[in-house]
Tab-separated table of C-alpha atoms in Angstrom:
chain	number	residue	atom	x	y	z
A	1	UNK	CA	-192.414	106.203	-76.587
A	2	UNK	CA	-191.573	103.914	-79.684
A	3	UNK	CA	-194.749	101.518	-80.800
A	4	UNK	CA	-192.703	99.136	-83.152
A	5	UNK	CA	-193.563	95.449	-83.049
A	6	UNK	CA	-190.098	94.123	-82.980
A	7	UNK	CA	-186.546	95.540	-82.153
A	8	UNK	CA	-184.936	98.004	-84.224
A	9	UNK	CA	-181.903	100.228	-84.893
A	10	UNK	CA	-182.601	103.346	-85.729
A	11	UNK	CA	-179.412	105.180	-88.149
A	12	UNK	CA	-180.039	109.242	-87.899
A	13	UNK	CA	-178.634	111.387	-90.915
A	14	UNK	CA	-176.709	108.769	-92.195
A	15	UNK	CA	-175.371	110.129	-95.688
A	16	UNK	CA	-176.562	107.972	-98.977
A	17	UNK	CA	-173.987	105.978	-100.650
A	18	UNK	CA	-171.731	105.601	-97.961
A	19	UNK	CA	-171.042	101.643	-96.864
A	20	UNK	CA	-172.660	100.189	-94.069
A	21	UNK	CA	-172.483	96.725	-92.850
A	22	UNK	CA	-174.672	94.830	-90.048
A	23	UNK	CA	-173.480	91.266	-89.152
A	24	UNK	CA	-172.698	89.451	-92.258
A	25	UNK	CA	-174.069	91.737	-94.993
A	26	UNK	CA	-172.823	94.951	-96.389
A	27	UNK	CA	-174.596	97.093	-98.314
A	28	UNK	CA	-174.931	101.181	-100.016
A	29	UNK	CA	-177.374	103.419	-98.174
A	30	UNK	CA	-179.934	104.991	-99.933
A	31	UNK	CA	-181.624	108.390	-98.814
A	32	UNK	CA	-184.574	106.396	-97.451
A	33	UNK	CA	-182.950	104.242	-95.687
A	34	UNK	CA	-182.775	104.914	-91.783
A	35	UNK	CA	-182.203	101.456	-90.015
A	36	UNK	CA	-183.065	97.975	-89.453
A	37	UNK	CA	-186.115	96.432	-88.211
A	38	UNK	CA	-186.715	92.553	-86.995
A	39	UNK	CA	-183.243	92.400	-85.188
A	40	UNK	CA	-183.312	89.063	-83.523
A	41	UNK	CA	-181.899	88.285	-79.821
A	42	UNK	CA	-178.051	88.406	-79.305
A	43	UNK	CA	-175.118	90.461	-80.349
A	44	UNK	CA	-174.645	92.320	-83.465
A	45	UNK	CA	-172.202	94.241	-84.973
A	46	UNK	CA	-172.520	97.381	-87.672
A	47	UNK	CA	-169.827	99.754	-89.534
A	48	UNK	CA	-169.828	102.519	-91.694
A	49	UNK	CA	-167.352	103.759	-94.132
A	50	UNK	CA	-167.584	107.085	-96.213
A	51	UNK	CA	-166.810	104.797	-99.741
A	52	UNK	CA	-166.970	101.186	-100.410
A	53	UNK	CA	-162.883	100.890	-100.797
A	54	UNK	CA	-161.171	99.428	-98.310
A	55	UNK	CA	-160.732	102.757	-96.347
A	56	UNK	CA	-160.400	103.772	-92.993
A	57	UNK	CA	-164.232	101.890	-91.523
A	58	UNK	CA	-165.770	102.544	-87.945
A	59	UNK	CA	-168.484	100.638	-86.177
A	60	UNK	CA	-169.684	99.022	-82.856
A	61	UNK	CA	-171.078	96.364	-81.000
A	62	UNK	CA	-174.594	96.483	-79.557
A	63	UNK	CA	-176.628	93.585	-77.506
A	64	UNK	CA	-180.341	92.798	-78.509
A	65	UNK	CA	-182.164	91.317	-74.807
A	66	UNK	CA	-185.045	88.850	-75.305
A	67	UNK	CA	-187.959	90.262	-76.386
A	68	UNK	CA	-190.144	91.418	-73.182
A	69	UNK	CA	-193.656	90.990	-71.828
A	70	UNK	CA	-196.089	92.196	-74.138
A	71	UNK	CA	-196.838	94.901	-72.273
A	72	UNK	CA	-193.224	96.558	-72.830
A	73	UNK	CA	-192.430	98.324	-75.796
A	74	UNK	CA	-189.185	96.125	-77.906
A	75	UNK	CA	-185.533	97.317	-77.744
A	76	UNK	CA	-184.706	100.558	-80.109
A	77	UNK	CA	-181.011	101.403	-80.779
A	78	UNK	CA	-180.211	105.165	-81.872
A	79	UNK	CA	-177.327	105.809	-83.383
A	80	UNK	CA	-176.654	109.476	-85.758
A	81	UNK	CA	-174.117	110.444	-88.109
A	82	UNK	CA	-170.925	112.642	-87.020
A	83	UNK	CA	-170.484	114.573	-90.222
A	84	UNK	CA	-167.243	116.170	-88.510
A	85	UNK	CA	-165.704	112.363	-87.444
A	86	UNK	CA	-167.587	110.638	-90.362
A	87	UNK	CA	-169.057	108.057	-88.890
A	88	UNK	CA	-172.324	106.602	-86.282
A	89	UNK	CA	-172.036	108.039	-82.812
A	90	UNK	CA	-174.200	107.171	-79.853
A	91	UNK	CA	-177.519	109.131	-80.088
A	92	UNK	CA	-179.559	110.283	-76.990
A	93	UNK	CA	-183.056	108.526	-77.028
A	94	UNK	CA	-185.307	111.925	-76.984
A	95	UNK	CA	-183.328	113.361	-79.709
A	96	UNK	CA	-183.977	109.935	-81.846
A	97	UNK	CA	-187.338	110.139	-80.621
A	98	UNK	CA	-187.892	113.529	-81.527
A	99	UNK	CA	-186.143	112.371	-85.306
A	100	UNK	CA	-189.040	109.648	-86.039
A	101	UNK	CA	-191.903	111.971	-84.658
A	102	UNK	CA	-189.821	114.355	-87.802
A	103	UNK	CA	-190.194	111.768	-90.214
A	104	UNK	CA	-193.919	111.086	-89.832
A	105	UNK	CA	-194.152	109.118	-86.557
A	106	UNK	CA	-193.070	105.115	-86.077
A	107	UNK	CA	-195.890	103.317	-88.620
A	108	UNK	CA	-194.411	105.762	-90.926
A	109	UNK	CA	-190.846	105.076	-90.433
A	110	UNK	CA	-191.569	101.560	-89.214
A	111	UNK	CA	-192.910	100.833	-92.968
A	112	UNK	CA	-191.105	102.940	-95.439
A	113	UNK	CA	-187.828	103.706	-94.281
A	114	UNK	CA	-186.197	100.597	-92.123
A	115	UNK	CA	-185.181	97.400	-93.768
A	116	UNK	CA	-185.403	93.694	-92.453
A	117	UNK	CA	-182.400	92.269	-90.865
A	118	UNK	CA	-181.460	89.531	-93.061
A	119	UNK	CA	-177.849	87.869	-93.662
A	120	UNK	CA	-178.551	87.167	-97.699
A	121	UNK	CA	-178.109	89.854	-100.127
A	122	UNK	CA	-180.926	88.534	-102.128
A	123	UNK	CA	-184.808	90.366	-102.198
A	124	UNK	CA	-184.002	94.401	-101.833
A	125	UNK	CA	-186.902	96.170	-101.545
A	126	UNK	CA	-187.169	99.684	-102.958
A	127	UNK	CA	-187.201	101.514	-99.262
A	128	UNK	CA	-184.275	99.371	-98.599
A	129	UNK	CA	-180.122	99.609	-98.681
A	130	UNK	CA	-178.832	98.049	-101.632
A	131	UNK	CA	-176.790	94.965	-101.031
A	132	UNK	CA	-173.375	94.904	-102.317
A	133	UNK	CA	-171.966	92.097	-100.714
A	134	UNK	CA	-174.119	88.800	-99.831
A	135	UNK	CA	-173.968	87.615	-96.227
A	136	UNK	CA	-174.714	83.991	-95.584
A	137	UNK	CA	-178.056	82.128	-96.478
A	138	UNK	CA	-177.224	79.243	-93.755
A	139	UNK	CA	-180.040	80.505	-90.896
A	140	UNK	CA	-177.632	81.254	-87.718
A	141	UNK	CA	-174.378	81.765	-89.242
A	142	UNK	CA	-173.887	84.834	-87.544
A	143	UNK	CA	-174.612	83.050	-84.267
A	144	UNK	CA	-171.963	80.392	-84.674
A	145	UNK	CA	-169.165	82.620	-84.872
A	146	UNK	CA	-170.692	84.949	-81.532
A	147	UNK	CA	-171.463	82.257	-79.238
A	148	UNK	CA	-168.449	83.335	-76.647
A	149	UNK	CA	-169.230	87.208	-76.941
A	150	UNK	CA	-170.155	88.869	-73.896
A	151	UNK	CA	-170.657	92.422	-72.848
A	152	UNK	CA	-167.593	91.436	-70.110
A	153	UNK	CA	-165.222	90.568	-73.087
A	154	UNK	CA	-166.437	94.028	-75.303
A	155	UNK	CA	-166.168	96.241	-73.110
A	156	UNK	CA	-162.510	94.942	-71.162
A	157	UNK	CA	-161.513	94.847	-75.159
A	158	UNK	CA	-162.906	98.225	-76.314
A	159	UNK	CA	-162.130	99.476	-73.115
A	160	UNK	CA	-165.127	101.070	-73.239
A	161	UNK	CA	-168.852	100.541	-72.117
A	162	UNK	CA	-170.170	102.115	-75.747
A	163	UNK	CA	-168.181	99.071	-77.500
A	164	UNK	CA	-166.983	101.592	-80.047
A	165	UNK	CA	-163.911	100.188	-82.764
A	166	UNK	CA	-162.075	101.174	-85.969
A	167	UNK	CA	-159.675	99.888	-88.752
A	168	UNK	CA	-156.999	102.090	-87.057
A	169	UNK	CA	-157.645	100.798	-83.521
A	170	UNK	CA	-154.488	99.031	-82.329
A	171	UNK	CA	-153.434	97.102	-78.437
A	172	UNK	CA	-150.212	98.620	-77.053
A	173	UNK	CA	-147.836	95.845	-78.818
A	174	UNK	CA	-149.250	96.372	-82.063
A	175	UNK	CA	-148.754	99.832	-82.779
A	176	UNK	CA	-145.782	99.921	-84.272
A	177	UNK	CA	-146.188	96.951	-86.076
A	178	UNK	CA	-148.743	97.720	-88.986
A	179	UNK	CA	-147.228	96.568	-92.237
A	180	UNK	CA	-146.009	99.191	-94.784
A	181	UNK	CA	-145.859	102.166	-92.276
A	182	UNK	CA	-143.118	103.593	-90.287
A	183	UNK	CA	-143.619	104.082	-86.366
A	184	UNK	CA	-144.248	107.979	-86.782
A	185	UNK	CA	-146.784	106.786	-89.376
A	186	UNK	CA	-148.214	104.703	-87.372
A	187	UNK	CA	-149.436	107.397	-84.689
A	188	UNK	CA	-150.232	109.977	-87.829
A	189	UNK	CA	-152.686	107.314	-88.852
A	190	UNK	CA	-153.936	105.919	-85.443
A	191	UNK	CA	-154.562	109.778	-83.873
A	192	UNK	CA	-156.588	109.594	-81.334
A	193	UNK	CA	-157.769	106.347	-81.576
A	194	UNK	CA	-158.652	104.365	-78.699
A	195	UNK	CA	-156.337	101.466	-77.815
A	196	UNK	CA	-157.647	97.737	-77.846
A	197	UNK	CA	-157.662	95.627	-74.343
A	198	UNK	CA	-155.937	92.775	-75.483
A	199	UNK	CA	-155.307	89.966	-73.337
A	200	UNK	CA	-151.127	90.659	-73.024
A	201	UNK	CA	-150.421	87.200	-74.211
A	202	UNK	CA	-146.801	87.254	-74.325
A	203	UNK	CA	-145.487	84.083	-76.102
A	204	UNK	CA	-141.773	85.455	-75.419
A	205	UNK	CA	-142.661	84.217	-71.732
A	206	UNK	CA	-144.495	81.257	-70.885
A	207	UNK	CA	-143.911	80.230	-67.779
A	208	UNK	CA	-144.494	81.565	-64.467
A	209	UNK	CA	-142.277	83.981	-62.683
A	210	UNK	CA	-140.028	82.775	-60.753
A	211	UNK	CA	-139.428	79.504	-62.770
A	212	UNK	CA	-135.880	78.189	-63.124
A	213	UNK	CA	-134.347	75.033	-64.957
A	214	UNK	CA	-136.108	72.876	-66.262
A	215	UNK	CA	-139.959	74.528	-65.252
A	216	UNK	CA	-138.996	77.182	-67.488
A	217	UNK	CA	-137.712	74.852	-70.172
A	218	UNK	CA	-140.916	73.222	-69.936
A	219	UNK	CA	-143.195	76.304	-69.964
A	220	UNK	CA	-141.116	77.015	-73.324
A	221	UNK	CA	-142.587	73.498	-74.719
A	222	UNK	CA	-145.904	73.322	-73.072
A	223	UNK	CA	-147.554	76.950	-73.073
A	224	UNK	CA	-150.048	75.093	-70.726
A	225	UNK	CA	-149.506	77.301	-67.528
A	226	UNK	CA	-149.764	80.300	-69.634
A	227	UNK	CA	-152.987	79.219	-71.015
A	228	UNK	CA	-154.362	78.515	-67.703
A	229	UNK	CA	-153.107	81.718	-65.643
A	230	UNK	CA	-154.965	84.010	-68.273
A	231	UNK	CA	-158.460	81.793	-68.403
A	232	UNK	CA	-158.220	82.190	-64.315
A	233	UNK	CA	-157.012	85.918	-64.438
A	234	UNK	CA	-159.843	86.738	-66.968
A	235	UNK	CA	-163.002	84.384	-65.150
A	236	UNK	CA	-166.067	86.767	-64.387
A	237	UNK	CA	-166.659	84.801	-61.052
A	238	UNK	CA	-167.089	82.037	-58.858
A	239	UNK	CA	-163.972	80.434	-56.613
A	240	UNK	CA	-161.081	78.791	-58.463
A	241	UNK	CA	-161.608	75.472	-59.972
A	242	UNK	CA	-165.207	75.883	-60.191
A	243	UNK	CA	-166.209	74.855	-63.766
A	244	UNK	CA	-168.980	76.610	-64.342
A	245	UNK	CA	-168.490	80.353	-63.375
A	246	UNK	CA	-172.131	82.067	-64.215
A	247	UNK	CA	-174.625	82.904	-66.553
A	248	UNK	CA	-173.443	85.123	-69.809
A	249	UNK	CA	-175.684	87.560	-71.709
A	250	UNK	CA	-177.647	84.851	-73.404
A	251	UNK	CA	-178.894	82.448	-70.664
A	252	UNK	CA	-175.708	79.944	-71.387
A	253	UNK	CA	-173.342	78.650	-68.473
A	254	UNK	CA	-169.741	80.121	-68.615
A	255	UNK	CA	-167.010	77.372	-68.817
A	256	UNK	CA	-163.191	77.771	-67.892
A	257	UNK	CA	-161.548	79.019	-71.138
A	258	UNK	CA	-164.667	80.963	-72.741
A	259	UNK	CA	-162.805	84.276	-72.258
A	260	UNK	CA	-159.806	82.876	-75.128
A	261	UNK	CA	-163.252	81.567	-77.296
A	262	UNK	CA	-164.574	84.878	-76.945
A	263	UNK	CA	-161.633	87.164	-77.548
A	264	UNK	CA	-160.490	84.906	-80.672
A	265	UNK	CA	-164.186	85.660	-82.052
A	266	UNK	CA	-164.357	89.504	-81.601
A	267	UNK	CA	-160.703	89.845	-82.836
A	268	UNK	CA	-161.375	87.444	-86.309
A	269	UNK	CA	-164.535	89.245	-86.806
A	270	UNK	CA	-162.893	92.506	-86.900
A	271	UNK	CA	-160.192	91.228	-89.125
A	272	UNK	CA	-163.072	90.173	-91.294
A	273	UNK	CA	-165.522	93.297	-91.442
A	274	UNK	CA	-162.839	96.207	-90.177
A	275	UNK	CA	-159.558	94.721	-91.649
A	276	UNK	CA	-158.027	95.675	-88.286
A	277	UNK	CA	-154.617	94.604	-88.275
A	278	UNK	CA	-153.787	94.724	-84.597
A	279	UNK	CA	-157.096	92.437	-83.951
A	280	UNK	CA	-155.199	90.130	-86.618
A	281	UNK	CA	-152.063	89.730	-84.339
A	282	UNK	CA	-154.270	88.605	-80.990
A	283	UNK	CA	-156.039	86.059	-82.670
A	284	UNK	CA	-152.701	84.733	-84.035
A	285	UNK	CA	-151.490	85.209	-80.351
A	286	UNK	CA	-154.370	83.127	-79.064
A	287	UNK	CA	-153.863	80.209	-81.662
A	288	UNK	CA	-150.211	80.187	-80.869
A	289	UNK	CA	-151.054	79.858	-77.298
A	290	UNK	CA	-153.785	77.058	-77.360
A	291	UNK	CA	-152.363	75.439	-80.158
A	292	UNK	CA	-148.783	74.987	-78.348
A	293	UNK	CA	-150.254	73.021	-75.177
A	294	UNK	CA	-150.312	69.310	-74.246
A	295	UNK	CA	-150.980	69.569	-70.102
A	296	UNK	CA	-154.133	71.710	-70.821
A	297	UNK	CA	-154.921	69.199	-73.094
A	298	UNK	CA	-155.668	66.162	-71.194
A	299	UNK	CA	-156.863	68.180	-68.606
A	300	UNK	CA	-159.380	70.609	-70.543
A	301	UNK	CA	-160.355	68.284	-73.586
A	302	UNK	CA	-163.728	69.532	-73.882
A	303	UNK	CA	-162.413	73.469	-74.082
A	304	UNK	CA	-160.027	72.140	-76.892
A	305	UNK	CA	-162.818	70.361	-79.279
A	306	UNK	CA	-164.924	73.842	-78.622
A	307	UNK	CA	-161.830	75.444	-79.828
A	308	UNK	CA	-161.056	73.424	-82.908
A	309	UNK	CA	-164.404	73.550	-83.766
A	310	UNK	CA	-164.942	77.324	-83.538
A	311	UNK	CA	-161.440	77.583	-85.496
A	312	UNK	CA	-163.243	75.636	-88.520
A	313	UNK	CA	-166.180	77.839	-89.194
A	314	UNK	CA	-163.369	80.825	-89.225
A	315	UNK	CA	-161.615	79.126	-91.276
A	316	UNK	CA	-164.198	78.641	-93.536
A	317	UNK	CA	-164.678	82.698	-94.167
A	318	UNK	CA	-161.458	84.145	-94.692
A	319	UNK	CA	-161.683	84.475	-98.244
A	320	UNK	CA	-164.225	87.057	-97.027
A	321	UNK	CA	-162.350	89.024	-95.687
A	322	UNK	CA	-161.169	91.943	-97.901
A	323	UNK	CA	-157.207	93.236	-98.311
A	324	UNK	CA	-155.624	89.722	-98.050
A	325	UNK	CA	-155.058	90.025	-94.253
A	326	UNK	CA	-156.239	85.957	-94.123
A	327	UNK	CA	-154.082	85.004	-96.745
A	328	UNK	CA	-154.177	80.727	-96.792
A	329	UNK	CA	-152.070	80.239	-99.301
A	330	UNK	CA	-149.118	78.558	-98.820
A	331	UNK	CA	-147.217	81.691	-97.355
A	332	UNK	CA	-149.738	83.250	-95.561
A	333	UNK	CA	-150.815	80.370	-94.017
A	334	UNK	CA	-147.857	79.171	-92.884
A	335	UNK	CA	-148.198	79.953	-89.317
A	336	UNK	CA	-150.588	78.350	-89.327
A	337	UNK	CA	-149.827	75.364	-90.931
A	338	UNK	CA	-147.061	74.714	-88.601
A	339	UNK	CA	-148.971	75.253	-85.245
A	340	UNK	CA	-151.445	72.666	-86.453
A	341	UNK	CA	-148.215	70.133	-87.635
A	342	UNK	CA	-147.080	70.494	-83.878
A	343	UNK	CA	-150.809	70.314	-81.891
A	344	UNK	CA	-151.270	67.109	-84.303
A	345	UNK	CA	-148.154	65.584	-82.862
A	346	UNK	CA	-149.056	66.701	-79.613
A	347	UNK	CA	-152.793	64.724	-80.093
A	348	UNK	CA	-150.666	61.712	-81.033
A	349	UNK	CA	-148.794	61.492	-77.900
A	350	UNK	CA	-151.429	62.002	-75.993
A	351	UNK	CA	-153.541	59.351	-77.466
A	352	UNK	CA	-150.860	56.906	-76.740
A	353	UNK	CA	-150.198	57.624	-73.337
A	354	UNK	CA	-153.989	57.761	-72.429
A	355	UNK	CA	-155.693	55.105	-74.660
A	356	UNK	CA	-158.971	55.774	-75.216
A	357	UNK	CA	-160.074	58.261	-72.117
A	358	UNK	CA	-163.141	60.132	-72.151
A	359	UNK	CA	-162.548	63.674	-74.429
A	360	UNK	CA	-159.214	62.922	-76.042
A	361	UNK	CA	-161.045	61.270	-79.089
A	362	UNK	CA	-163.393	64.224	-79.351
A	363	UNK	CA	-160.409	66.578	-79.618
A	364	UNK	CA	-159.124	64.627	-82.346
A	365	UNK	CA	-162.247	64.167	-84.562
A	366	UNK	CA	-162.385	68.083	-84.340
A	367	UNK	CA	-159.018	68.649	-85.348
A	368	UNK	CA	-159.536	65.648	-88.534
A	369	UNK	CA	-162.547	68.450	-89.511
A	370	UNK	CA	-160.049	71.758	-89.313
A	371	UNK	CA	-157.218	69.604	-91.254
């Protein structure tokens, strides 16, 4: 049994000079290097890649509990390295046990071979992975763009319960989509990859079935009803119209609405450390949708300033993000650009018709911060 002080990942044969990222921070392995010690509470995310290009990258989700009575021994990941597929692969805990007993025991490995978590690039030690790429130095960075993550939303979205994801995977109306590739290309490249749950927001559509006239005019205008029939078909409990439907992975209350908050923040964050096209489509798919709504609106302010406020601090990193796939120039962000034109309108009308009502003005300090 493991006799660490604090919660760890442990990274079996993992080649040297490969890339590796955790979070924030990417880095170069070195041969000593065999994981990451001090991981704190929460969610985290980690990728590999056999060169530091922008080439074909693998990696997966994994949840940190709160530490435990003292009397329990603190959370160990094991992961090892699939020199056939290339990449991390999940890793039975007696064989990872039996790999640290191999090196010398835990105060061995604990000491010499695993390296802080830490979202700066600054203060490499010699046992540690060389930084290539500085994280953030703001304390809970990471945290502000994972707040809506759950193990619900990663594992409907990796469609899997190991939360396992690639460059190349792709949701069923993205695959024949990626840019510069034909659609026979696109399944040489995607293989066997496994396909993305993605929410099915179909934009083409946006009202409900049935409609005729003028509801279906409407619908076209106010993407409202489309909004709210996929924030009730996604809710992890509780009767309809109850506001708060439980408790997520870290203690906080679910709200109506935290399933689009959560899918927008695993899809933009692997846009920013996978370059995954396909997750770059859904989270346009789920600004189009929110951003194209007035009923929701004056009904759901508070979900709205959450929204606009999350969509700042992504904002705010896409020049991280590698390839050009968050282009905000003034072609690539031209979607963009427009969708906020017509939710600022939207904001406008609503202001008038309401006055001064309890959320509306919170909704539009948030968006004055995103313009």
């Amino acid at each position: 049994m493991s006799t660490h002080p604090t919660s760890t990942l442990i990274l079996l044969n993992l080649p040297p000079s490969i890339l590796c990222g955790i979070n924030l921070l990417t880095f170069t392995t070195t041969p000593t290097f065999l994981g990451i010690k001090n991981l704190p509470t929460g969610f985290h995310f980690l990728f590999t890649s056999p060169s530091a290009s922008l080439s074909l990258r693998d990696g997966f989700w994994f949840h940190i509990p709160p530490p435990p009575p003292s009397s329990f021994p603190p959370t160990t990941v094991f992961r090892k390295w699939s020199p056939e597929r290339e990449c991390l692969v999940p890793c039975p805990e007696p064989e990872g046990e039996a790999f640290i007993k191999a090196k010398g025991g835990w105060k061995e490995v604990y000491e010499k071979h695993l390296t802080p978590y830490r979202q700066s690039g600054a203060g490499s030690a010699g046992n540690d992975a060389a930084a290539t790429k500085p994280g953030d130095d703001k304390e809970g960075a990471w945290e502000d763009i994972t707040s809506y993550v759950t193990s619900s939303i990663l594992t409907r979205f990796t469609k899997s319960e190991e939360w396992i994801i690639s460059s190349a995977s792709s949701g069923v109306q993205d695959r024949d989509e990626i840019p510069g590739l034909s659609s026979e290309e696109v399944q040489d490249v995607i293989g066997e990859e496994k396909e993305l749950g993605m929410l099915g927001i179909d934009l083409k559509r946006t009202w409900r079935e049935g409609a005729v006239g003028r509801e279906r005019t409407e619908g076209a205008r106010d993407r409202s009803w489309l909004l709210s029939d996929f924030c009730e078909k996604y809710r992890s409990g509780g009767r309809a119209g109850d506001e708060v439907v439980r408790k997520s992975d870290g203690g906080r209350e679910e709200w109506w609405g935290d399933v689009m908050l959560g899918q927008m923040e695993v899809c933009f964050l692997m846009v920013l450390t996978l370059a995954n096209y396909s997750c770059l489509e859904e989270w346009k798919r789920v600004l189009a949708l929110v951003l194209t709504c007035e009923k929701s609106v004056r009904d759901r302010s508070e979900f709205f300033a959450t929204f606009l406020r999350l969509l700042k601090r992504q904002l705010e990193r896409t020049d991280d993000v590698e390839g050009g796939l968050f282009d905000m120039s003034d072609d690539g962000g031209a979607f963009l650009k427009v969708l906020l034109k017509g939710f600022k309108r939207t904001l406008g009308q609503i202001a008038e018709s309401k006055g001064e009502e309890d959320g509306i003005e919170d909704v539009q300090e948030e968006f004055e911060e995103v313009e």
